[in-house]
mmCIF file of C-alpha atoms in Angstrom:
data_model
loop_
_atom_site.group_PDB
_atom_site.id
_atom_site.type_symbol
_atom_site.label_atom_id
_atom_site.label_comp_id
_atom_site.label_asym_id
_atom_site.label_seq_id
_atom_site.Cartn_x
_atom_site.Cartn_y
_atom_site.Cartn_z
ATOM 1 C CA MET O 31 17.455 -34.167 1.397
ATOM 2 C CA ARG O 32 20.677 -33.209 3.247
ATOM 3 C CA ILE O 33 21.663 -30.994 5.832
ATOM 4 C CA ASP O 34 25.312 -29.103 5.254
ATOM 5 C CA PHE O 35 27.457 -28.664 8.258
ATOM 6 C CA ASP O 36 30.705 -26.214 7.639
ATOM 7 C CA PRO O 37 33.617 -27.009 9.773
ATOM 8 C CA ALA O 38 34.837 -23.435 10.078
ATOM 9 C CA ALA O 39 31.126 -22.336 11.159
ATOM 10 C CA LEU O 40 30.554 -25.161 13.770
ATOM 11 C CA GLY O 41 33.809 -24.693 15.422
ATOM 12 C CA ARG O 42 36.556 -27.080 16.735
ATOM 13 C CA ASN O 43 34.711 -29.244 19.338
ATOM 14 C CA PRO O 44 31.144 -29.226 17.636
ATOM 15 C CA PHE O 45 32.754 -30.643 14.280
ATOM 16 C CA TYR O 46 35.042 -32.661 16.457
ATOM 17 C CA THR O 47 31.988 -34.270 17.762
ATOM 18 C CA PHE O 48 30.289 -34.523 14.344
ATOM 19 C CA MET O 49 33.186 -36.485 12.952
ATOM 20 C CA ASN O 50 33.275 -39.122 15.726
ATOM 21 C CA ALA O 51 29.790 -39.615 14.675
ATOM 22 C CA VAL O 52 30.333 -40.182 10.960
ATOM 23 C CA VAL O 53 33.528 -42.054 11.190
ATOM 24 C CA VAL O 54 32.726 -45.039 12.681
ATOM 25 C CA PRO O 55 33.210 -47.489 13.882
ATOM 26 C CA ARG O 56 36.698 -47.010 14.780
ATOM 27 C CA PRO O 57 39.107 -49.885 16.244
ATOM 28 C CA ILE O 58 40.669 -48.815 19.350
ATOM 29 C CA ALA O 59 44.310 -48.984 20.377
ATOM 30 C CA TRP O 60 45.051 -49.792 23.769
ATOM 31 C CA ILE O 61 48.316 -47.841 24.075
ATOM 32 C CA SER O 62 50.849 -49.089 26.700
ATOM 33 C CA THR O 63 54.054 -46.479 27.151
ATOM 34 C CA THR O 64 56.626 -46.082 30.003
ATOM 35 C CA SER O 65 57.675 -42.610 30.866
ATOM 36 C CA ALA O 66 61.533 -41.266 31.089
ATOM 37 C CA ASP O 67 61.012 -41.700 34.674
ATOM 38 C CA GLY O 68 59.662 -45.374 34.586
ATOM 39 C CA VAL O 69 56.219 -44.766 35.105
ATOM 40 C CA ASP O 70 53.642 -47.010 33.001
ATOM 41 C CA ASN O 71 50.581 -45.657 31.116
ATOM 42 C CA LEU O 72 47.743 -47.022 29.312
ATOM 43 C CA ALA O 73 45.254 -45.344 27.184
ATOM 44 C CA PRO O 74 42.709 -46.147 24.544
ATOM 45 C CA HIS O 75 43.069 -44.082 21.248
ATOM 46 C CA SER O 76 40.383 -44.772 18.579
ATOM 47 C CA TYR O 77 42.206 -42.855 15.682
ATOM 48 C CA PHE O 78 44.063 -46.083 14.788
ATOM 49 C CA THR O 79 44.728 -47.859 11.489
ATOM 50 C CA VAL O 80 47.692 -49.891 9.732
ATOM 51 C CA SER O 81 49.562 -47.652 7.745
ATOM 52 C CA CYS O 82 52.108 -50.016 5.966
ATOM 53 C CA ILE O 83 52.326 -53.594 4.857
ATOM 54 C CA ASP O 84 55.980 -53.964 4.655
ATOM 55 C CA PRO O 85 57.739 -52.788 6.593
ATOM 56 C CA PRO O 86 54.560 -53.485 8.982
ATOM 57 C CA ILE O 87 53.727 -50.147 10.503
ATOM 58 C CA VAL O 88 50.545 -49.052 12.581
ATOM 59 C CA GLN O 89 49.511 -45.307 13.518
ATOM 60 C CA PHE O 90 47.721 -43.703 16.009
ATOM 61 C CA THR O 91 46.665 -40.186 16.451
ATOM 62 C CA SER O 92 47.061 -38.028 19.864
ATOM 63 C CA VAL O 93 44.368 -35.242 19.888
ATOM 64 C CA GLY O 94 46.370 -32.626 21.661
ATOM 65 C CA ARG O 95 49.289 -33.598 24.284
ATOM 66 C CA LYS O 96 48.602 -37.080 25.863
ATOM 67 C CA ASP O 97 51.009 -38.889 28.305
ATOM 68 C CA SER O 98 51.053 -41.705 25.376
ATOM 69 C CA LEU O 99 52.602 -39.037 22.715
ATOM 70 C CA ASN O 100 55.148 -37.822 25.594
ATOM 71 C CA ASN O 101 56.192 -41.080 26.867
ATOM 72 C CA VAL O 102 56.501 -42.288 23.014
ATOM 73 C CA GLU O 103 58.524 -39.221 22.013
ATOM 74 C CA ALA O 104 60.923 -39.348 25.203
ATOM 75 C CA THR O 105 61.554 -43.218 24.884
ATOM 76 C CA GLY O 106 60.599 -44.381 21.511
ATOM 77 C CA SER O 107 58.443 -47.608 21.761
ATOM 78 C CA PHE O 108 54.781 -48.464 22.702
ATOM 79 C CA VAL O 109 52.724 -51.307 22.473
ATOM 80 C CA VAL O 110 49.278 -51.587 20.679
ATOM 81 C CA ASN O 111 46.841 -53.938 22.860
ATOM 82 C CA LEU O 112 43.864 -55.181 21.301
ATOM 83 C CA ALA O 113 40.987 -53.602 23.083
ATOM 84 C CA PRO O 114 38.525 -56.967 23.784
ATOM 85 C CA GLU O 115 34.722 -56.393 25.032
ATOM 86 C CA HIS O 116 35.175 -58.240 28.220
ATOM 87 C CA LEU O 117 37.311 -55.196 29.605
ATOM 88 C CA PHE O 118 35.370 -52.550 28.363
ATOM 89 C CA GLU O 119 34.963 -50.838 31.975
ATOM 90 C CA GLN O 120 38.931 -50.878 32.565
ATOM 91 C CA ILE O 121 39.404 -49.548 28.774
ATOM 92 C CA ASN O 122 37.086 -46.600 29.679
ATOM 93 C CA ALA O 123 38.462 -46.327 32.905
ATOM 94 C CA THR O 124 42.142 -45.989 31.406
ATOM 95 C CA SER O 125 40.928 -42.919 29.617
ATOM 96 C CA THR O 126 40.710 -40.888 32.715
ATOM 97 C CA ASP O 127 42.954 -38.078 33.125
ATOM 98 C CA PHE O 128 45.628 -39.342 35.755
ATOM 99 C CA PRO O 129 48.516 -37.349 36.206
ATOM 100 C CA PRO O 130 51.694 -38.608 34.333
ATOM 101 C CA GLY O 131 53.020 -39.572 37.562
ATOM 102 C CA ILE O 132 49.988 -42.055 38.381
ATOM 103 C CA SER O 133 50.252 -45.262 36.342
ATOM 104 C CA GLU O 134 46.845 -46.310 34.707
ATOM 105 C CA PHE O 135 47.851 -50.324 35.546
ATOM 106 C CA ASP O 136 48.032 -49.630 38.984
ATOM 107 C CA ALA O 137 45.249 -47.110 39.304
ATOM 108 C CA VAL O 138 42.513 -48.865 37.483
ATOM 109 C CA GLY O 139 44.016 -52.693 38.790
ATOM 110 C CA ILE O 140 45.297 -54.215 35.114
ATOM 111 C CA ALA O 141 47.625 -56.833 35.214
ATOM 112 C CA ARG O 142 50.702 -56.407 33.084
ATOM 113 C CA GLU O 143 53.044 -58.682 31.405
ATOM 114 C CA PRO O 144 56.717 -58.087 29.902
ATOM 115 C CA SER O 145 56.850 -57.388 26.257
ATOM 116 C CA THR O 146 59.403 -59.027 24.207
ATOM 117 C CA ARG O 147 60.934 -56.168 22.101
ATOM 118 C CA VAL O 148 60.101 -53.282 23.898
ATOM 119 C CA LYS O 149 60.191 -51.644 27.308
ATOM 120 C CA PRO O 150 56.524 -50.856 28.079
ATOM 121 C CA PRO O 151 54.373 -54.119 29.608
ATOM 122 C CA ARG O 152 51.493 -55.478 27.589
ATOM 123 C CA VAL O 153 48.121 -55.685 29.114
ATOM 124 C CA ALA O 154 48.050 -59.321 30.316
ATOM 125 C CA ALA O 155 44.503 -60.091 29.722
ATOM 126 C CA SER O 156 44.441 -58.597 25.641
ATOM 127 C CA PRO O 157 44.303 -61.241 23.367
ATOM 128 C CA ALA O 158 46.947 -59.613 20.933
ATOM 129 C CA ALA O 159 49.401 -56.882 21.372
ATOM 130 C CA LEU O 160 51.877 -55.444 18.652
ATOM 131 C CA GLU O 161 54.972 -54.253 20.168
ATOM 132 C CA CYS O 162 56.381 -50.986 18.311
ATOM 133 C CA GLU O 163 59.567 -49.009 17.836
ATOM 134 C CA LEU O 164 58.572 -45.219 17.055
ATOM 135 C CA HIS O 165 59.001 -44.795 13.191
ATOM 136 C CA SER O 166 57.961 -40.752 12.922
ATOM 137 C CA THR O 167 55.720 -38.467 14.091
ATOM 138 C CA VAL O 168 53.358 -35.890 12.038
ATOM 139 C CA ARG O 169 51.879 -33.030 13.777
ATOM 140 C CA LEU O 170 48.632 -31.713 11.929
ATOM 141 C CA GLY O 171 47.153 -28.796 13.800
ATOM 142 C CA ASP O 172 46.200 -29.367 17.336
ATOM 143 C CA SER O 173 46.959 -33.565 16.992
ATOM 144 C CA THR O 174 50.067 -35.650 16.321
ATOM 145 C CA VAL O 175 49.910 -38.745 14.090
ATOM 146 C CA VAL O 176 52.207 -41.683 15.795
ATOM 147 C CA PHE O 177 53.650 -43.971 13.383
ATOM 148 C CA GLY O 178 55.293 -47.271 14.637
ATOM 149 C CA ARG O 179 56.922 -50.103 13.196
ATOM 150 C CA VAL O 180 55.743 -53.449 14.490
ATOM 151 C CA VAL O 181 58.818 -55.368 15.867
ATOM 152 C CA HIS O 182 56.952 -58.385 17.454
ATOM 153 C CA ALA O 183 53.801 -59.559 17.942
ATOM 154 C CA ALA O 184 51.855 -61.792 20.455
ATOM 155 C CA VAL O 185 48.627 -63.405 20.396
ATOM 156 C CA SER O 186 46.559 -65.771 23.036
ATOM 157 C CA GLU O 187 46.531 -69.106 21.660
ATOM 158 C CA SER O 188 42.925 -68.944 22.620
ATOM 159 C CA VAL O 189 41.982 -66.801 19.749
ATOM 160 C CA LEU O 190 43.804 -68.394 17.016
ATOM 161 C CA VAL O 191 42.017 -70.769 14.433
ATOM 162 C CA ASP O 192 44.490 -72.741 12.143
ATOM 163 C CA GLY O 193 47.199 -70.269 13.225
ATOM 164 C CA HIS O 194 44.943 -67.227 12.145
ATOM 165 C CA PRO O 195 43.632 -64.821 14.621
ATOM 166 C CA GLU O 196 39.499 -65.150 14.785
ATOM 167 C CA VAL O 197 37.362 -62.174 14.717
ATOM 168 C CA THR O 198 34.879 -64.099 16.909
ATOM 169 C CA LYS O 199 37.108 -64.912 19.458
ATOM 170 C CA LEU O 200 39.353 -61.560 19.544
ATOM 171 C CA ARG O 201 35.992 -59.797 20.262
ATOM 172 C CA PRO O 202 37.182 -56.122 19.570
ATOM 173 C CA LEU O 203 35.336 -53.145 21.087
ATOM 174 C CA THR O 204 35.139 -50.372 18.562
ATOM 175 C CA ARG O 205 34.237 -46.655 19.461
ATOM 176 C CA LEU O 206 31.270 -44.789 17.865
ATOM 177 C CA GLY O 207 30.118 -41.272 18.430
ATOM 178 C CA LYS O 208 29.159 -39.619 21.876
ATOM 179 C CA ASN O 209 29.763 -41.990 24.685
ATOM 180 C CA GLU O 210 28.761 -45.122 22.456
ATOM 181 C CA TRP O 211 30.653 -47.912 21.878
ATOM 182 C CA GLY O 212 30.271 -50.637 19.620
ATOM 183 C CA THR O 213 30.619 -54.479 20.149
ATOM 184 C CA MET O 214 30.703 -57.498 17.351
ATOM 185 C CA GLY O 215 27.628 -57.690 15.567
ATOM 186 C CA GLU O 216 26.448 -59.839 12.488
ATOM 187 C CA LEU O 217 29.318 -60.661 10.282
ATOM 188 C CA LEU O 218 29.416 -60.391 6.609
ATOM 189 C CA GLU O 219 31.417 -62.511 4.277
ATOM 190 C CA ILE O 220 32.119 -62.239 0.722
ATOM 191 C CA THR O 221 34.644 -62.654 -1.700
ATOM 192 C CA ARG O 222 36.387 -60.311 -3.761
ATOM 193 C CA VAL O 223 35.604 -60.695 -7.765
ATOM 194 C CA PRO O 224 38.459 -60.507 -10.183
ATOM 195 C CA TYR O 225 38.391 -58.144 -13.144
ATOM 196 C CA ALA O 226 38.501 -61.224 -15.295
ATOM 197 C CA GLU O 227 35.597 -63.018 -13.929
ATOM 198 C CA TRP O 228 33.637 -59.330 -13.668
ATOM 199 C CA ARG O 229 33.917 -58.712 -17.164
ATOM 200 C CA ASN O 230 32.205 -61.880 -18.118
ATOM 201 C CA GLY O 231 29.587 -60.983 -15.467
ATOM 202 C CA PRO O 232 26.989 -63.367 -13.879
ATOM 203 C CA GLY O 233 26.136 -66.460 -15.954
ATOM 204 C CA ARG O 234 28.746 -65.116 -18.943
ATOM 205 C CA THR O 235 31.193 -67.926 -20.259
ATOM 206 C CA GLY O 236 32.820 -65.917 -23.352
ATOM 207 C CA GLY O 237 35.098 -62.978 -23.519
ATOM 208 C CA ALA O 238 34.595 -59.344 -22.743
ATOM 209 C CA GLY O 239 31.225 -58.064 -24.833
#
């Protein structure tokens, strides 16, 4: 038996929390930006994913007008810092609605490091960072999707295995519903089955039946 939920009947906020509970887990983009006045901003955004491989483009969504969005539109760049487990409390603290003139780096006590290709700083303790130049934005109702072209990536040597980022060393946080966060759990690994093998099926050695 299923229970039906009508977005129009529930209204904006109830369905917003409903969606957050269903679309899980969501990776967190810890976005650092710099305002036109030179104030560094840092905020977590859990509506985040990869948009394109060539060119490499990532996206995050600003629900409403956030400082991150204002700064990106004003300066044209941002950094996606991976949100690791050991910075859980600091990441949550940077979601506080500080006034635009206050830097979350300074208020929360988070160390910066210079970026290589863009003006906004990276989070020094984050194991991976994607430096991005603004590609475009798309307004959808009360939200804005920000697309950024990745122009540089920096990864801590300590999380690399054979030159590749290893998820068990990155230890990324995820967002769930309500005030819930997710950490690394059991990993499942399986290879994709090519269609040629799928047609033969388990135990078959000949052609398609």
